[in-house]
Amino acid sequence: MMRYLKNISGVVHYFLLLVLVSQLSSCSSFLEETPTDRYVVGNFYNDADDAEAAVNAIYGQLYKIYKRHMYLMADLPTDDHKNGLGMPNSYLINLEYLRHGAENQFVREMWQYNYEGIMMANAAVINIQAIKMDENLKDRLLAEARFLRALYYFNLVRFYGDVPLIEKLFSLTNIEIDRTPKEIVYDFIVDDLQFAEQMLPIEYWEAEQGRVTKGAAKILMAKVYLTRKQFKAAADKLYEVVEHENEYNYGLHENYKANWEEISERGKESVFSIEYDENGVQRNNQMALCGPRYSIHQGAGVPGLKNANEADIPTVELFNAFKESDGRKYVTFKLEYLSPADGEVYTSRIPLFGKYWEDGQTALNRSSVNMHILRYADALLMYAEALNELGHTELAVSCLNRVRYRAFKDESENYTGLDQESFRLAVWNERRLELALEGHRWFDLVRTDRLVERMRQHGSNEAILAEDDKTEISSNIKEHMVLMPIPQYERNLNPKLEQNPGY
């Protein structure tokens, strides 16, 4: 995770245990007013160290969500991602073929993990306020907690629509609370982010690099506005960052690959990410999940590369969407692998994901490659999209071409002469190419009202391009699938949770 959090798993688990144990001893209602000292073991919230430990625990929850679940939920049920031969999990196969339901493990865990983060954030927001400590540090920690709470709610409302909005401490059982209309949840998210924007610094000293910043709060807020089709609000907020990017130390790396290289992955393009350390508590095993096995060397994999299981692979359609001259293509994908055992280069018979590949690493489940939650290229593309929707297409094109030129290093590939509608298609396509396997695709298709039509097209295309029959996708996609089902497990706990229509 972030540098200062690489080895805090013990703190995270201890703090979570405090919250869980205290909740089980508390009243069962989500909303009942109860003195906050009943929700902690002993007197956990004594000083600034306790406050920082509590906030670190909220950060720690990001691992559960972004280590794999986010792109499984936001990429697998789209036209970008599919299961390889190394993935026999029926729940994931159902996500790929769009036959997932309320019992799906990953649908349930996405709900659970985000509410766990909210639970910890609520505890921190309530209890830190009473601690006698430096007021500036207190405000900053509260801002971090509220940013993270906003992010967790943003995940929930995008996936599930109306969700219970809870600001107080609550128990995990005997829950009875209605779903809150999504517009009220969005307003709550914006309120948290506005507080975070006001109180967070632009940057941190070296030992605390990686915590959320003022720029991250602005960019996430803009993403919320764009999701709600509030284009002027999105453009205005992004203007504050993009037109003053030097103040925020943001920019694009000259080389796209630099976003996933140790020397530069924390650099000017990183807005907010989780960090891994091959020798630390948290290691990125995505390289193993994408690593070559069945498609190479008669299914034996590459000699000397350990733990590859080829579970997560790209669709052929995604691979074909990139021009050969696009510098992102063979960062996003990988076909050739150097064997550390015999020095030979082995070629996969199908394209595999390569964005999280770390050259020289032989234990593929011990990667230190970071995973971005927010990247500055995303901010530029959002800014371009919002400007175009406001009729400022010429200015939007110049913004879009910053990302485009980095990919091709060739001005002849830049966009010119686009009207508003053709620009929409261009920026949507550029988002797909730029942000592949970073957990954005499903959200982009839903918020631009393209999911159903696109997946019908994808099912037909993939049936022709791929080795397996994917026509089932075209028949399975339905209008109601712009939301995920409410997990049945949660409905059993809370009878007031009505199911989303269609499930």
Short mmCIF file of C-alpha atoms in Angstrom, two decimals:
data_model
loop_
_atom_site.label_atom_id
_atom_site.label_comp_id
_atom_site.label_asym_id
_atom_site.label_seq_id
_atom_site.Cartn_x
_atom_site.Cartn_y
_atom_site.Cartn_z
CA MET A 1 0.00 0.00 0.00
CA MET A 2 1.17 3.58 0.55
CA ARG A 3 4.76 3.79 1.71
CA TYR A 4 3.95 4.62 5.31
CA LEU A 5 1.47 1.75 5.43
CA LYS A 6 3.54 -1.07 3.94
CA ASN A 7 3.68 -3.04 7.16
CA ILE A 8 0.69 -1.87 9.20
CA SER A 9 -1.38 -5.04 8.82
CA GLY A 10 -1.07 -5.72 12.53
CA VAL A 11 -2.36 -2.25 13.36
CA VAL A 12 -5.21 -2.62 10.86
CA HIS A 13 -6.29 -6.01 12.17
CA TYR A 14 -6.03 -4.90 15.80
CA PHE A 15 -8.09 -1.78 15.19
CA LEU A 16 -10.71 -3.70 13.23
CA LEU A 17 -10.93 -6.21 16.06
CA LEU A 18 -11.54 -3.35 18.51
CA VAL A 19 -14.40 -2.06 16.40
CA LEU A 20 -15.92 -5.50 15.82
CA VAL A 21 -15.77 -6.58 19.44
CA SER A 22 -17.16 -3.29 20.65
CA GLN A 23 -20.02 -3.43 18.17
CA LEU A 24 -21.03 -6.89 19.23
CA SER A 25 -21.35 -5.58 22.78
CA SER A 26 -23.34 -2.54 21.69
CA CYS A 27 -26.99 -2.12 20.87
CA SER A 28 -28.11 -3.71 17.65
CA SER A 29 -29.55 -0.65 15.94
CA PHE A 30 -27.55 1.18 13.30
CA LEU A 31 -28.91 4.55 14.31
CA GLU A 32 -29.39 4.50 18.07
CA GLU A 33 -27.57 7.29 19.87
CA THR A 34 -25.07 5.65 22.18
CA PRO A 35 -22.04 7.13 23.97
CA THR A 36 -19.01 6.54 21.79
CA ASP A 37 -16.96 5.02 24.60
CA ARG A 38 -19.11 1.88 24.33
CA TYR A 39 -17.76 1.26 20.85
CA VAL A 40 -14.11 0.84 21.78
CA VAL A 41 -12.16 -1.64 23.84
CA GLY A 42 -10.62 0.17 26.77
CA ASN A 43 -9.76 3.74 25.83
CA PHE A 44 -8.35 3.33 22.35
CA TYR A 45 -8.83 6.97 21.30
CA ASN A 46 -6.46 8.61 23.76
CA ASP A 47 -3.99 10.59 21.70
CA ALA A 48 -2.71 11.50 18.27
CA ASP A 49 -1.02 8.11 17.81
CA ASP A 50 -4.34 6.37 18.35
CA ALA A 51 -6.03 8.73 15.90
CA GLU A 52 -3.44 8.04 13.23
CA ALA A 53 -3.66 4.28 13.81
CA ALA A 54 -7.43 4.47 13.33
CA VAL A 55 -7.07 6.33 10.04
CA ASN A 56 -4.35 3.95 8.88
CA ALA A 57 -6.81 1.12 9.41
CA ILE A 58 -9.26 2.80 7.03
CA TYR A 59 -6.53 2.98 4.41
CA GLY A 60 -5.75 -0.69 5.04
CA GLN A 61 -9.24 -1.64 3.93
CA LEU A 62 -8.31 -0.54 0.41
CA TYR A 63 -6.33 -3.75 -0.02
CA LYS A 64 -9.44 -5.90 0.19
CA ILE A 65 -11.20 -3.85 -2.45
CA TYR A 66 -8.47 -2.87 -4.90
CA LYS A 67 -6.11 -5.81 -4.71
CA ARG A 68 -8.42 -7.75 -7.01
CA HIS A 69 -12.12 -7.24 -6.35
CA MET A 70 -12.41 -3.86 -8.04
CA TYR A 71 -11.24 -4.94 -11.45
CA LEU A 72 -13.10 -8.25 -11.17
CA MET A 73 -16.31 -6.30 -10.62
CA ALA A 74 -15.51 -3.36 -12.91
CA ASP A 75 -13.67 -5.11 -15.76
CA LEU A 76 -14.68 -8.78 -15.87
CA PRO A 77 -18.39 -8.17 -16.67
CA THR A 78 -17.36 -5.93 -19.59
CA ASP A 79 -15.80 -6.16 -23.02
CA ASP A 80 -12.21 -5.94 -21.69
CA HIS A 81 -11.58 -8.90 -19.42
CA LYS A 82 -12.33 -12.61 -19.25
CA ASN A 83 -11.36 -15.70 -17.28
CA GLY A 84 -8.41 -17.76 -18.44
CA LEU A 85 -7.96 -21.49 -18.10
CA GLY A 86 -6.51 -20.92 -14.64
CA MET A 87 -9.80 -19.61 -13.27
CA PRO A 88 -12.33 -22.35 -12.39
CA ASN A 89 -14.29 -20.15 -9.94
CA SER A 90 -17.94 -20.37 -10.94
CA TYR A 91 -18.79 -16.97 -9.42
CA LEU A 92 -16.23 -15.30 -11.68
CA ILE A 93 -17.37 -17.26 -14.71
CA ASN A 94 -20.90 -16.06 -13.99
CA LEU A 95 -19.69 -12.45 -13.85
CA GLU A 96 -17.99 -12.84 -17.22
CA TYR A 97 -21.07 -14.36 -18.85
CA LEU A 98 -23.44 -11.90 -17.14
CA ARG A 99 -25.40 -14.54 -15.26
CA HIS A 100 -24.43 -13.29 -11.80
CA GLY A 101 -27.09 -13.04 -9.13
CA ALA A 102 -27.61 -12.06 -5.51
CA GLU A 103 -25.65 -15.09 -4.24
CA ASN A 104 -22.45 -14.17 -6.10
CA GLN A 105 -19.46 -14.17 -3.77
CA PHE A 106 -17.79 -11.11 -5.31
CA VAL A 107 -21.01 -9.09 -5.42
CA ARG A 108 -21.42 -9.82 -1.71
CA GLU A 109 -17.82 -9.09 -0.77
CA MET A 110 -17.73 -5.78 -2.62
CA TRP A 111 -20.69 -4.65 -0.51
CA GLN A 112 -19.15 -6.06 2.68
CA TYR A 113 -15.64 -4.67 2.21
CA ASN A 114 -16.83 -1.15 1.45
CA TYR A 115 -19.16 -1.10 4.46
CA GLU A 116 -16.32 -2.36 6.64
CA GLY A 117 -14.33 0.66 5.47
CA ILE A 118 -17.27 2.94 6.21
CA MET A 119 -17.61 1.37 9.66
CA MET A 120 -13.98 2.20 10.46
CA ALA A 121 -14.28 5.69 8.99
CA ASN A 122 -17.37 6.44 11.07
CA ALA A 123 -15.58 5.30 14.22
CA ALA A 124 -12.63 7.54 13.42
CA VAL A 125 -14.72 10.59 12.51
CA ILE A 126 -16.78 10.32 15.70
CA ASN A 127 -13.97 9.58 18.15
CA ILE A 128 -11.05 11.64 16.84
CA GLN A 129 -13.01 14.84 17.36
CA ALA A 130 -12.87 14.35 21.13
CA ILE A 131 -9.09 13.77 21.32
CA LYS A 132 -6.94 16.56 22.71
CA MET A 133 -4.25 16.91 20.08
CA ASP A 134 -2.80 19.34 17.56
CA GLU A 135 -5.85 20.81 15.81
CA ASN A 136 -4.20 20.95 12.38
CA LEU A 137 -3.28 17.28 12.57
CA LYS A 138 -6.77 16.46 13.86
CA ASP A 139 -8.38 18.25 10.90
CA ARG A 140 -6.09 16.48 8.46
CA LEU A 141 -6.84 13.03 9.88
CA LEU A 142 -10.57 13.74 9.88
CA ALA A 143 -10.25 14.85 6.26
CA GLU A 144 -8.46 11.63 5.34
CA ALA A 145 -11.14 9.56 7.07
CA ARG A 146 -13.92 11.45 5.30
CA PHE A 147 -12.20 11.15 1.91
CA LEU A 148 -11.96 7.39 2.34
CA ARG A 149 -15.54 7.16 3.56
CA ALA A 150 -16.61 9.08 0.45
CA LEU A 151 -14.64 6.68 -1.77
CA TYR A 152 -16.24 3.63 -0.16
CA TYR A 153 -19.73 5.10 -0.53
CA PHE A 154 -18.96 6.07 -4.13
CA ASN A 155 -18.10 2.46 -4.88
CA LEU A 156 -21.33 1.27 -3.30
CA VAL A 157 -23.71 3.73 -4.92
CA ARG A 158 -22.24 3.12 -8.37
CA PHE A 159 -22.51 -0.64 -8.08
CA TYR A 160 -25.82 -0.97 -6.22
CA GLY A 161 -27.74 2.30 -6.56
CA ASP A 162 -29.68 3.21 -3.40
CA VAL A 163 -27.76 1.96 -0.35
CA PRO A 164 -28.13 2.48 3.41
CA LEU A 165 -26.48 5.75 4.40
CA ILE A 166 -24.99 5.42 7.85
CA GLU A 167 -23.00 8.12 9.63
CA LYS A 168 -22.92 6.54 13.09
CA LEU A 169 -21.42 3.42 14.59
CA PHE A 170 -23.44 0.30 14.03
CA SER A 171 -23.57 -3.41 14.71
CA LEU A 172 -23.10 -6.15 12.14
CA THR A 173 -26.20 -8.15 13.05
CA ASN A 174 -29.92 -7.53 13.58
CA ILE A 175 -29.76 -4.72 11.05
CA GLU A 176 -32.97 -3.03 9.98
CA ILE A 177 -32.45 0.08 7.90
CA ASP A 178 -33.88 1.20 4.57
CA ARG A 179 -31.92 1.95 1.45
CA THR A 180 -31.25 5.68 1.03
CA PRO A 181 -32.01 7.30 -2.35
CA LYS A 182 -28.77 7.48 -4.30
CA GLU A 183 -28.97 11.26 -4.81
CA ILE A 184 -28.87 11.74 -1.04
CA VAL A 185 -25.89 9.38 -0.84
CA TYR A 186 -24.15 11.37 -3.58
CA ASP A 187 -24.76 14.61 -1.69
CA PHE A 188 -23.22 13.03 1.41
CA ILE A 189 -20.18 11.94 -0.64
CA VAL A 190 -19.71 15.46 -1.99
CA ASP A 191 -19.99 16.92 1.52
CA ASP A 192 -17.25 14.59 2.76
CA LEU A 193 -15.03 15.45 -0.20
CA GLN A 194 -15.55 19.18 0.22
CA PHE A 195 -14.38 18.89 3.81
CA ALA A 196 -11.41 16.80 2.68
CA GLU A 197 -10.54 19.28 -0.06
CA GLN A 198 -10.51 22.13 2.46
CA MET A 199 -8.39 20.39 5.10
CA LEU A 200 -5.94 18.22 3.14
CA PRO A 201 -2.49 19.46 2.12
CA ILE A 202 -1.30 19.56 -1.47
CA GLU A 203 1.67 17.36 -0.58
CA TYR A 204 3.31 15.58 2.36
CA TRP A 205 6.82 15.26 3.62
CA GLU A 206 8.65 12.16 2.41
CA ALA A 207 7.77 9.76 5.24
CA GLU A 208 4.04 10.24 4.65
CA GLN A 209 3.95 10.22 0.87
CA GLY A 210 0.92 8.34 -0.38
CA ARG A 211 -1.76 9.75 1.90
CA VAL A 212 -4.68 11.40 0.17
CA THR A 213 -4.12 15.00 -0.88
CA LYS A 214 -6.13 18.08 -1.78
CA GLY A 215 -5.67 17.22 -5.47
CA ALA A 216 -7.00 13.70 -4.93
CA ALA A 217 -10.11 15.10 -3.22
CA LYS A 218 -10.75 17.49 -6.11
CA ILE A 219 -10.29 14.80 -8.75
CA LEU A 220 -12.49 12.27 -6.96
CA MET A 221 -15.14 14.96 -6.51
CA ALA A 222 -15.00 15.66 -10.23
CA LYS A 223 -15.49 11.97 -10.93
CA VAL A 224 -18.59 12.05 -8.72
CA TYR A 225 -19.93 15.06 -10.64
CA LEU A 226 -19.21 13.41 -14.00
CA THR A 227 -21.01 10.26 -12.88
CA ARG A 228 -24.04 12.39 -12.02
CA LYS A 229 -23.80 14.15 -15.42
CA GLN A 230 -23.13 17.45 -13.66
CA PHE A 231 -20.70 18.50 -16.35
CA LYS A 232 -20.17 22.11 -15.35
CA ALA A 233 -19.40 21.17 -11.76
CA ALA A 234 -16.99 18.50 -13.02
CA ALA A 235 -15.26 20.88 -15.42
CA ASP A 236 -15.00 23.64 -12.81
CA LYS A 237 -13.46 21.31 -10.26
CA LEU A 238 -11.00 19.83 -12.75
CA TYR A 239 -10.08 23.32 -13.94
CA GLU A 240 -8.77 23.99 -10.45
CA VAL A 241 -6.30 21.13 -10.85
CA VAL A 242 -5.54 20.79 -14.56
CA GLU A 243 -5.04 24.50 -15.21
CA HIS A 244 -2.81 24.71 -12.11
CA GLU A 245 -1.19 21.29 -12.32
CA ASN A 246 2.28 22.56 -11.39
CA GLU A 247 0.95 23.65 -8.01
CA TYR A 248 -0.23 20.09 -7.42
CA ASN A 249 2.91 18.50 -8.90
CA TYR A 250 0.81 16.62 -11.48
CA GLY A 251 1.60 15.76 -15.08
CA LEU A 252 1.99 12.86 -17.49
CA HIS A 253 5.07 10.67 -17.56
CA GLU A 254 6.76 10.76 -20.93
CA ASN A 255 6.67 6.95 -20.94
CA TYR A 256 3.33 5.20 -20.22
CA LYS A 257 5.13 2.24 -18.62
CA ALA A 258 6.58 4.57 -15.98
CA ASN A 259 3.26 4.33 -14.13
CA TRP A 260 4.13 0.74 -13.17
CA GLU A 261 7.89 0.96 -12.60
CA GLU A 262 9.31 1.22 -9.11
CA ILE A 263 11.43 4.28 -9.80
CA SER A 264 8.53 6.37 -11.13
CA GLU A 265 5.20 4.80 -10.16
CA ARG A 266 4.79 7.24 -7.24
CA GLY A 267 5.61 10.20 -9.49
CA LYS A 268 3.67 13.08 -10.97
CA GLU A 269 0.97 10.95 -12.61
CA SER A 270 0.03 9.14 -9.41
CA VAL A 271 -2.93 10.82 -7.69
CA PHE A 272 -3.84 8.02 -5.29
CA SER A 273 -2.63 4.42 -5.29
CA ILE A 274 -2.00 1.41 -3.12
CA GLU A 275 1.60 0.34 -2.79
CA TYR A 276 3.13 -3.09 -2.62
CA ASP A 277 6.46 -4.43 -1.46
CA GLU A 278 7.67 -7.85 -2.59
CA ASN A 279 9.28 -8.37 0.83
CA GLY A 280 6.55 -6.71 2.88
CA VAL A 281 3.23 -7.79 4.34
CA GLN A 282 1.36 -6.75 1.19
CA ARG A 283 2.54 -8.05 -2.17
CA ASN A 284 0.83 -7.63 -5.51
CA ASN A 285 -0.04 -11.08 -6.87
CA GLN A 286 -1.68 -9.73 -10.00
CA MET A 287 1.40 -10.69 -12.03
CA ALA A 288 0.80 -14.32 -11.05
CA LEU A 289 -2.90 -14.13 -11.92
CA CYS A 290 -2.04 -12.72 -15.35
CA GLY A 291 1.12 -14.79 -15.77
CA PRO A 292 1.66 -17.21 -18.69
CA ARG A 293 0.91 -20.87 -18.21
CA TYR A 294 -1.57 -22.68 -20.45
CA SER A 295 -0.94 -20.59 -23.56
CA ILE A 296 2.79 -21.17 -23.64
CA HIS A 297 5.26 -24.05 -23.94
CA GLN A 298 2.51 -26.66 -24.46
CA GLY A 299 0.76 -25.56 -21.29
CA ALA A 300 3.84 -25.87 -19.10
CA GLY A 301 4.45 -22.14 -18.82
CA VAL A 302 7.80 -20.38 -18.90
CA PRO A 303 10.66 -22.31 -17.28
CA GLY A 304 11.81 -20.54 -14.12
CA LEU A 305 8.72 -18.39 -13.62
CA LYS A 306 6.83 -19.56 -10.55
CA ASN A 307 3.15 -19.30 -9.58
CA ALA A 308 1.76 -18.22 -12.96
CA ASN A 309 -1.80 -19.42 -13.39
CA GLU A 310 -3.21 -17.35 -16.29
CA ALA A 311 -6.50 -16.65 -14.54
CA ASP A 312 -7.14 -13.10 -15.76
CA ILE A 313 -6.79 -12.50 -19.49
CA PRO A 314 -7.85 -9.75 -21.93
CA THR A 315 -10.55 -10.13 -24.53
CA VAL A 316 -9.37 -10.39 -28.11
CA GLU A 317 -11.57 -7.42 -28.86
CA LEU A 318 -9.66 -5.23 -26.40
CA PHE A 319 -6.31 -6.30 -27.84
CA ASN A 320 -7.49 -5.50 -31.37
CA ALA A 321 -8.72 -2.06 -30.28
CA PHE A 322 -5.10 -0.85 -29.99
CA LYS A 323 -3.10 0.21 -33.02
CA GLU A 324 0.32 -1.41 -33.30
CA SER A 325 1.91 2.05 -33.10
CA ASP A 326 0.17 2.81 -29.80
CA GLY A 327 2.85 2.80 -27.10
CA ARG A 328 0.31 1.57 -24.57
CA LYS A 329 -0.37 -1.68 -26.42
CA TYR A 330 2.61 -3.71 -25.28
CA VAL A 331 2.49 -2.28 -21.80
CA THR A 332 -1.15 -3.27 -21.41
CA PHE A 333 -0.47 -6.64 -23.05
CA LYS A 334 2.41 -9.07 -23.12
CA LEU A 335 3.19 -11.86 -25.58
CA GLU A 336 6.87 -12.64 -25.06
CA TYR A 337 8.54 -13.85 -21.86
CA LEU A 338 12.22 -14.35 -21.12
CA SER A 339 12.91 -17.54 -19.21
CA PRO A 340 15.28 -17.07 -16.26
CA ALA A 341 16.00 -20.80 -16.41
CA ASP A 342 17.25 -21.26 -19.96
CA GLY A 343 17.49 -17.74 -21.39
CA GLU A 344 14.99 -18.51 -24.15
CA VAL A 345 12.13 -16.20 -25.14
CA TYR A 346 8.74 -17.92 -25.07
CA THR A 347 5.75 -16.56 -26.98
CA SER A 348 2.17 -16.88 -25.82
CA ARG A 349 -0.37 -17.99 -28.40
CA ILE A 350 -2.86 -15.43 -27.01
CA PRO A 351 -2.32 -11.88 -25.68
CA LEU A 352 -2.02 -11.70 -21.90
CA PHE A 353 -2.20 -8.70 -19.59
CA GLY A 354 1.17 -7.05 -19.01
CA LYS A 355 0.45 -3.78 -17.20
CA TYR A 356 1.39 -5.21 -13.79
CA TRP A 357 4.31 -7.26 -15.08
CA GLU A 358 7.62 -6.78 -13.29
CA ASP A 359 10.67 -7.77 -15.33
CA GLY A 360 13.24 -9.79 -13.42
CA GLN A 361 10.80 -11.13 -10.82
CA THR A 362 10.66 -14.93 -10.84
CA ALA A 363 8.20 -15.44 -7.96
CA LEU A 364 5.21 -13.92 -9.71
CA ASN A 365 3.10 -13.67 -6.55
CA ARG A 366 5.65 -11.35 -4.91
CA SER A 367 5.41 -8.30 -7.16
CA SER A 368 5.91 -4.76 -5.86
CA VAL A 369 4.06 -3.07 -8.74
CA ASN A 370 1.59 -0.50 -7.42
CA MET A 371 -2.08 -0.29 -8.39
CA HIS A 372 -3.54 3.13 -9.14
CA ILE A 373 -6.92 4.15 -7.79
CA LEU A 374 -6.71 7.61 -9.39
CA ARG A 375 -4.24 8.57 -12.09
CA TYR A 376 -3.73 12.01 -13.59
CA ALA A 377 -4.42 10.77 -17.12
CA ASP A 378 -7.92 9.92 -15.86
CA ALA A 379 -8.33 13.52 -14.66
CA LEU A 380 -7.31 14.89 -18.06
CA LEU A 381 -9.74 12.61 -19.86
CA MET A 382 -12.56 13.52 -17.49
CA TYR A 383 -11.80 17.21 -18.00
CA ALA A 384 -11.89 16.76 -21.78
CA GLU A 385 -15.20 14.90 -21.57
CA ALA A 386 -16.83 17.51 -19.34
CA LEU A 387 -15.63 20.39 -21.52
CA ASN A 388 -17.04 18.74 -24.62
CA GLU A 389 -20.42 18.22 -22.99
CA LEU A 390 -20.45 21.96 -22.23
CA GLY A 391 -19.80 22.77 -25.89
CA HIS A 392 -16.10 23.62 -25.50
CA THR A 393 -14.98 20.93 -27.93
CA GLU A 394 -11.93 22.74 -29.26
CA LEU A 395 -10.47 23.14 -25.77
CA ALA A 396 -11.48 19.55 -24.97
CA VAL A 397 -9.56 18.26 -28.00
CA SER A 398 -6.33 19.90 -26.84
CA CYS A 399 -6.72 18.24 -23.45
CA LEU A 400 -7.50 14.84 -24.97
CA ASN A 401 -4.49 15.09 -27.27
CA ARG A 402 -2.12 15.35 -24.32
CA VAL A 403 -3.00 11.75 -23.48
CA ARG A 404 -3.13 10.72 -27.12
CA TYR A 405 0.27 12.18 -27.98
CA ARG A 406 1.93 10.43 -25.02
CA ALA A 407 0.63 7.14 -26.45
CA PHE A 408 1.86 7.62 -30.03
CA LYS A 409 4.57 10.29 -29.90
CA ASP A 410 3.23 11.31 -33.30
CA GLU A 411 1.16 14.44 -33.90
CA SER A 412 -0.43 12.84 -36.96
CA GLU A 413 -2.32 10.58 -34.52
CA ASN A 414 -3.80 13.55 -32.66
CA TYR A 415 -7.52 14.22 -32.96
CA THR A 416 -8.59 17.12 -35.19
CA GLY A 417 -11.85 18.47 -36.58
CA LEU A 418 -14.15 16.67 -34.14
CA ASP A 419 -17.70 17.78 -33.52
CA GLN A 420 -19.33 17.16 -30.16
CA GLU A 421 -20.69 13.71 -30.98
CA SER A 422 -17.53 12.41 -32.64
CA PHE A 423 -15.55 13.72 -29.68
CA ARG A 424 -17.71 11.70 -27.30
CA LEU A 425 -16.80 8.52 -29.17
CA ALA A 426 -13.12 9.52 -29.21
CA VAL A 427 -12.81 10.27 -25.50
CA TRP A 428 -14.78 7.18 -24.52
CA ASN A 429 -12.46 5.05 -26.66
CA GLU A 430 -9.39 6.79 -25.27
CA ARG A 431 -10.52 6.02 -21.72
CA ARG A 432 -10.83 2.36 -22.64
CA LEU A 433 -7.31 2.23 -24.07
CA GLU A 434 -5.64 4.36 -21.41
CA LEU A 435 -7.26 2.82 -18.32
CA ALA A 436 -7.59 -0.86 -19.24
CA LEU A 437 -7.58 -3.20 -16.22
CA GLU A 438 -7.59 -0.31 -13.74
CA GLY A 439 -11.20 -0.78 -12.57
CA HIS A 440 -13.01 1.88 -14.65
CA ARG A 441 -14.65 0.17 -17.63
CA TRP A 442 -17.98 -1.00 -16.15
CA PHE A 443 -18.51 2.37 -14.47
CA ASP A 444 -17.77 4.22 -17.72
CA LEU A 445 -20.16 2.07 -19.74
CA VAL A 446 -22.94 2.51 -17.17
CA ARG A 447 -22.60 6.26 -16.63
CA THR A 448 -22.57 6.90 -20.41
CA ASP A 449 -25.63 4.66 -20.94
CA ARG A 450 -23.75 2.22 -23.19
CA LEU A 451 -23.46 -0.97 -21.14
CA VAL A 452 -26.33 -2.97 -22.60
CA GLU A 453 -25.74 -2.13 -26.27
CA ARG A 454 -21.96 -2.51 -25.96
CA MET A 455 -22.19 -5.92 -24.31
CA ARG A 456 -24.59 -7.17 -26.94
CA GLN A 457 -22.09 -6.13 -29.58
CA HIS A 458 -19.22 -7.61 -27.58
CA GLY A 459 -20.92 -10.98 -27.23
CA SER A 460 -21.32 -11.22 -30.97
CA ASN A 461 -17.80 -9.99 -31.71
CA GLU A 462 -16.11 -12.22 -29.16
CA ALA A 463 -17.96 -15.27 -30.48
CA ILE A 464 -16.20 -14.67 -33.79
CA LEU A 465 -12.80 -13.59 -32.49
CA ALA A 466 -12.26 -15.88 -29.51
CA GLU A 467 -11.78 -19.60 -29.23
CA ASP A 468 -14.85 -20.14 -27.07
CA ASP A 469 -18.48 -19.41 -27.81
CA LYS A 470 -19.45 -16.10 -26.21
CA THR A 471 -22.87 -15.59 -27.80
CA GLU A 472 -24.42 -16.23 -24.38
CA ILE A 473 -23.25 -12.76 -23.28
CA SER A 474 -25.42 -11.09 -25.91
CA SER A 475 -28.52 -12.93 -24.75
CA ASN A 476 -27.77 -12.57 -21.03
CA ILE A 477 -27.30 -8.80 -20.89
CA LYS A 478 -30.47 -7.08 -19.72
CA GLU A 479 -31.45 -3.47 -19.06
CA HIS A 480 -31.46 -3.94 -15.28
CA MET A 481 -27.78 -4.95 -15.24
CA VAL A 482 -26.70 -1.33 -14.99
CA LEU A 483 -26.85 -2.14 -11.27
CA MET A 484 -25.48 -5.14 -9.43
CA PRO A 485 -27.88 -7.19 -7.29
CA ILE A 486 -28.15 -6.49 -3.58
CA PRO A 487 -26.38 -9.45 -1.93
CA GLN A 488 -28.85 -11.97 -0.59
CA TYR A 489 -26.74 -12.48 2.52
CA GLU A 490 -27.23 -8.78 3.38
CA ARG A 491 -30.96 -9.00 2.69
CA ASN A 492 -31.18 -11.92 5.10
CA LEU A 493 -29.57 -9.74 7.77
CA ASN A 494 -31.62 -6.70 6.91
CA PRO A 495 -35.19 -7.43 5.74
CA LYS A 496 -35.66 -3.78 4.77
CA LEU A 497 -33.19 -4.11 1.89
CA GLU A 498 -35.32 -4.40 -1.24
CA GLN A 499 -33.73 -6.15 -4.20
CA ASN A 500 -32.83 -4.23 -7.35
CA PRO A 501 -35.39 -4.91 -10.10
CA GLY A 502 -34.63 -7.81 -12.40
CA TYR A 503 -32.70 -9.95 -9.93
#
